[in-house]
C-alpha positions as MATLAB code, in Angstrom:
seq = 'RAAAQPAPDLHAGSKRAEEAAPGAAKRQRDEAEGSGDDGGAGPPPTTTTTNPFRLPVTHEAALDPAPRAITALAPDRSGARLLAGSRAGGVQIFDFGGMTSSLLPFRTVTPCEGVPVHGLAWSPSGGAWCAAVGDPRLFFFDRDGAAVGETVRGDMYVRDATNTKGHVAAVACVAWHPVQAALIASGSDDGTARLWDAETFAQRTVIKPALARPGRVRVGAVAWLPGGTDTLAAGLADGSLHAWDARARA';
ca = [
       0.253    0.283    0.054;
       0.799    3.539   -0.696;
       1.586    5.911    1.807;
      -0.088    8.936    2.495;
       1.271   11.852    0.178;
       1.658   15.626    2.691;
      -0.549   18.308    1.164;
       1.462   20.617   -1.762;
       2.211   24.315    0.047;
       0.391   26.601   -1.972;
       2.745   29.732   -0.264;
       6.284   27.100   -0.999;
       6.966   28.830   -4.685;
       5.953   32.825   -3.792;
       8.381   32.082   -0.616;
      11.100   30.474   -2.279;
      10.642   33.634   -3.829;
      10.606   36.440   -2.103;
      13.453   34.660    0.184;
      15.661   34.712   -3.488;
      14.797   37.975   -4.290;
      14.405   40.207   -1.497;
      16.461   42.944   -2.518;
      13.155   42.892   -4.843;
      10.087   42.416   -3.237;
      11.504   45.465   -0.785;
      11.739   47.510   -4.350;
       8.290   46.112   -5.390;
       7.162   47.351   -1.497;
       8.838   50.524   -1.262;
       7.527   51.344   -4.232;
       3.901   51.060   -4.018;
       4.490   52.979   -0.589;
       6.107   56.034   -2.317;
       3.363   55.937   -5.196;
       1.590   58.224   -3.564;
      -1.931   59.881   -4.854;
      -0.197   60.510   -8.015;
      -0.120   57.083   -9.380;
       4.155   57.198   -8.472;
       5.059   60.088  -11.084;
       6.767   61.683   -8.246;
       7.578   65.615   -8.838;
       7.941   67.121  -11.919;
      11.499   67.259  -13.101;
      12.580   71.543  -11.824;
      13.690   74.060  -14.179;
      16.596   74.610  -13.872;
      17.852   70.662  -14.323;
      16.180   70.293  -17.991;
      16.469   74.205  -18.868;
      18.971   75.505  -17.045;
      19.237   78.855  -18.545;
      15.404   79.496  -19.489;
      15.144   79.437  -22.594;
      11.262   79.109  -24.908;
      11.998   76.226  -25.545;
       8.229   74.983  -25.559;
       7.354   76.064  -29.004;
       9.545   75.860  -32.440;
       9.334   76.434  -36.116;
      10.871   74.619  -38.392;
      12.013   77.868  -41.354;
      12.201   76.947  -45.111;
      15.334   75.390  -45.549;
      17.473   75.868  -47.874;
      18.807   73.460  -50.966;
      21.620   73.830  -49.235;
      23.995   74.693  -46.052;
      22.915   77.462  -44.063;
      26.067   79.638  -43.721;
      24.981   82.476  -42.271;
      22.631   84.085  -40.542;
      21.973   88.010  -39.520;
      18.385   89.027  -36.965;
      18.289   92.670  -37.525;
      18.040   94.562  -34.036;
      14.148   94.958  -33.464;
      14.219   91.249  -34.959;
      11.536   91.031  -36.950;
      13.603   90.344  -39.075;
      16.546   87.223  -40.306;
      18.934   86.598  -43.307;
      20.345   83.335  -43.893;
      22.144   82.479  -46.269;
      23.414   79.528  -47.895;
      26.275   77.694  -49.720;
      24.193   77.561  -52.121;
      24.569   81.221  -53.223;
      21.144   82.788  -52.039;
      19.211   84.364  -49.360;
      16.010   83.711  -47.768;
      14.692   86.899  -46.009;
      12.346   85.948  -43.156;
       9.202   88.581  -42.224;
       8.234   87.685  -38.619;
       5.041   90.053  -38.729;
       3.501   89.517  -41.762;
       4.421   85.332  -41.354;
       2.178   83.190  -42.108;
       1.344   79.402  -40.929;
       3.476   78.435  -43.929;
       7.020   79.730  -42.574;
       8.090   80.614  -45.569;
      10.501   83.532  -46.583;
       9.066   86.229  -48.269;
      11.852   86.677  -50.679;
      15.159   85.485  -51.927;
      18.165   86.633  -53.647;
      21.189   85.778  -55.560;
      24.326   88.362  -54.348;
      26.523   86.374  -56.742;
      25.569   84.053  -58.804;
      27.537   79.954  -57.993;
      29.169   81.371  -54.865;
      28.801   81.375  -51.378;
      27.331   83.304  -49.425;
      30.101   83.700  -46.439;
      28.610   86.668  -43.891;
      26.071   89.306  -43.925;
      25.228   92.566  -42.046;
      22.850   94.549  -41.400;
      22.731   98.160  -40.913;
      21.958   99.709  -37.975;
      18.672  101.078  -38.422;
      17.647   98.342  -40.158;
      16.767   99.937  -43.447;
      19.433   97.780  -45.361;
      22.413   94.625  -45.390;
      25.418   93.401  -46.736;
      26.205   90.194  -47.821;
      30.073   89.283  -48.367;
      30.108   86.045  -50.638;
      32.973   83.816  -52.445;
      33.611   86.653  -53.966;
      35.882   90.075  -53.980;
      32.932   92.761  -53.451;
      30.733   93.778  -51.461;
      27.000   93.797  -51.727;
      24.882   95.265  -50.935;
      20.323   95.681  -50.725;
      17.222   98.037  -48.932;
      15.438   96.002  -45.814;
      13.669   94.130  -48.781;
      16.102   92.698  -50.812;
      16.070   95.452  -53.475;
      20.232   95.452  -54.575;
      21.612   99.529  -54.159;
      24.983   99.082  -55.032;
      28.157   96.914  -54.803;
      32.008   97.858  -54.067;
      34.604   97.775  -56.441;
      37.400   94.379  -57.273;
      40.768   94.862  -56.652;
      43.297   94.407  -59.391;
      44.982   90.815  -58.617;
      47.781   91.288  -60.696;
      48.623   94.077  -57.990;
      51.355   92.109  -56.102;
      50.789   93.988  -53.593;
      46.822   93.723  -51.757;
      47.291   97.315  -49.579;
      47.723   99.504  -53.436;
      43.953   98.681  -54.848;
      40.447   99.752  -53.888;
      39.290   96.563  -53.468;
      38.984   93.198  -52.666;
      41.967   90.857  -54.680;
      39.879   87.829  -53.683;
      36.791   85.633  -52.013;
      35.496   88.518  -49.207;
      35.584   86.160  -45.824;
      33.400   88.300  -43.626;
      31.862   91.682  -42.522;
      30.585   94.596  -39.531;
      28.994   97.077  -40.351;
      29.998   99.685  -37.352;
      26.871   99.537  -35.338;
      26.552  103.219  -34.565;
      28.083  104.527  -37.773;
      25.235  104.352  -40.521;
      28.058  104.934  -42.978;
      31.167  102.656  -41.796;
      31.393   99.289  -43.318;
      34.644   96.186  -42.273;
      35.264   93.570  -44.515;
      38.121   90.419  -44.179;
      38.944   88.184  -46.411;
      40.779   85.519  -48.140;
      43.780   88.378  -49.993;
      44.303   88.689  -46.389;
      43.629   92.024  -45.876;
      40.546   93.842  -43.368;
      39.108   96.745  -44.996;
      36.946  100.261  -43.913;
      33.929  101.216  -46.860;
      31.677  103.833  -46.892;
      28.254  102.244  -47.138;
      26.435  105.458  -49.062;
      29.077  105.423  -51.579;
      30.727  101.662  -51.818;
      33.761  103.336  -51.678;
      36.856  102.240  -49.575;
      38.055  104.723  -47.032;
      41.500  102.589  -46.322;
      42.926   98.865  -45.925;
      44.501   97.532  -43.693;
      47.207   94.804  -43.505;
      46.816   92.593  -39.980;
      51.114   93.162  -39.122;
      51.936   88.438  -39.259;
      54.610   86.562  -37.753;
      56.624   85.948  -41.420;
      55.979   87.311  -44.359;
      52.918   86.095  -47.159;
      49.504   86.042  -47.254;
      46.719   85.376  -44.371;
      43.222   85.046  -44.237;
      41.371   87.591  -42.112;
      38.370   85.659  -41.569;
      36.367   87.580  -38.887;
      35.923   91.145  -38.093;
      33.678   92.555  -35.018;
      33.324   96.478  -33.827;
      33.522   96.449  -30.315;
      30.488   96.767  -28.257;
      29.167  100.326  -27.348;
      29.629  102.205  -30.283;
      33.276  102.387  -30.345;
      36.101  102.345  -32.947;
      37.429   99.179  -32.443;
      38.079   97.007  -34.735;
      38.817   93.531  -34.341;
      40.187   90.324  -36.690;
      40.586   87.232  -35.886;
      43.406   85.508  -38.849;
      43.697   81.814  -40.384;
      46.836   82.003  -38.765;
      45.265   81.978  -35.391;
      46.357   85.613  -34.148;
      43.546   88.710  -33.133;
      44.308   91.528  -34.506;
      42.694   95.345  -33.263;
      42.322   98.654  -34.291;
      41.330  102.472  -34.028;
      39.134  103.022  -36.793;
      39.690  106.577  -35.832;
      42.608  106.678  -37.032;
      43.284  104.181  -40.174;
      40.304  106.226  -42.137;
];
């Protein structure tokens, strides 16, 4: 006769699971106790953690993309318009006040066919803007994108670029004086920075940076010091920084 078998313990499996993983059971209890009435969602992350600079990132608008990479941007001082230049050579003009839900630019202009846009700058009043492209000339436009003038192209056969009345290689950068509406600066692959009259488009002066060794070094960036000063700073391709008093150069 077979011996009677003990009745199975229906709770043995759960006891073994809790003994085998006491940490997991404790975590489950802690989560249940800490969930509260909000279903365990917990407090929302603080603003300083998710957005330390408190930027208005709750809204975003994707403007119409250019056919090639964007290489230059310039908002006017009022923030009403934005210029966007691309490697394809076009400059898109966005008017935020009159923009529709399509988010398209109201006009696209091409300062010079077949060359990329390197830099853009608004006049202090926002009534005009200038484009520096892969061409020795600067191109000037009114607020709505109508061409109003351009600077002359220098004589590339003159060995000393300081003896010409214009750049002899592509303009790399441009900076409009923040106060003087008739003064604008540019830097070029020809190794010079130049000051221009924004009303007559004539060259005022040419600046040749002092180099550690003879040669031609690209002037890749120019900027006016803030506060309405006449100090012009330039950054060169060799890593050097230069600054001049424009009053002494005009």
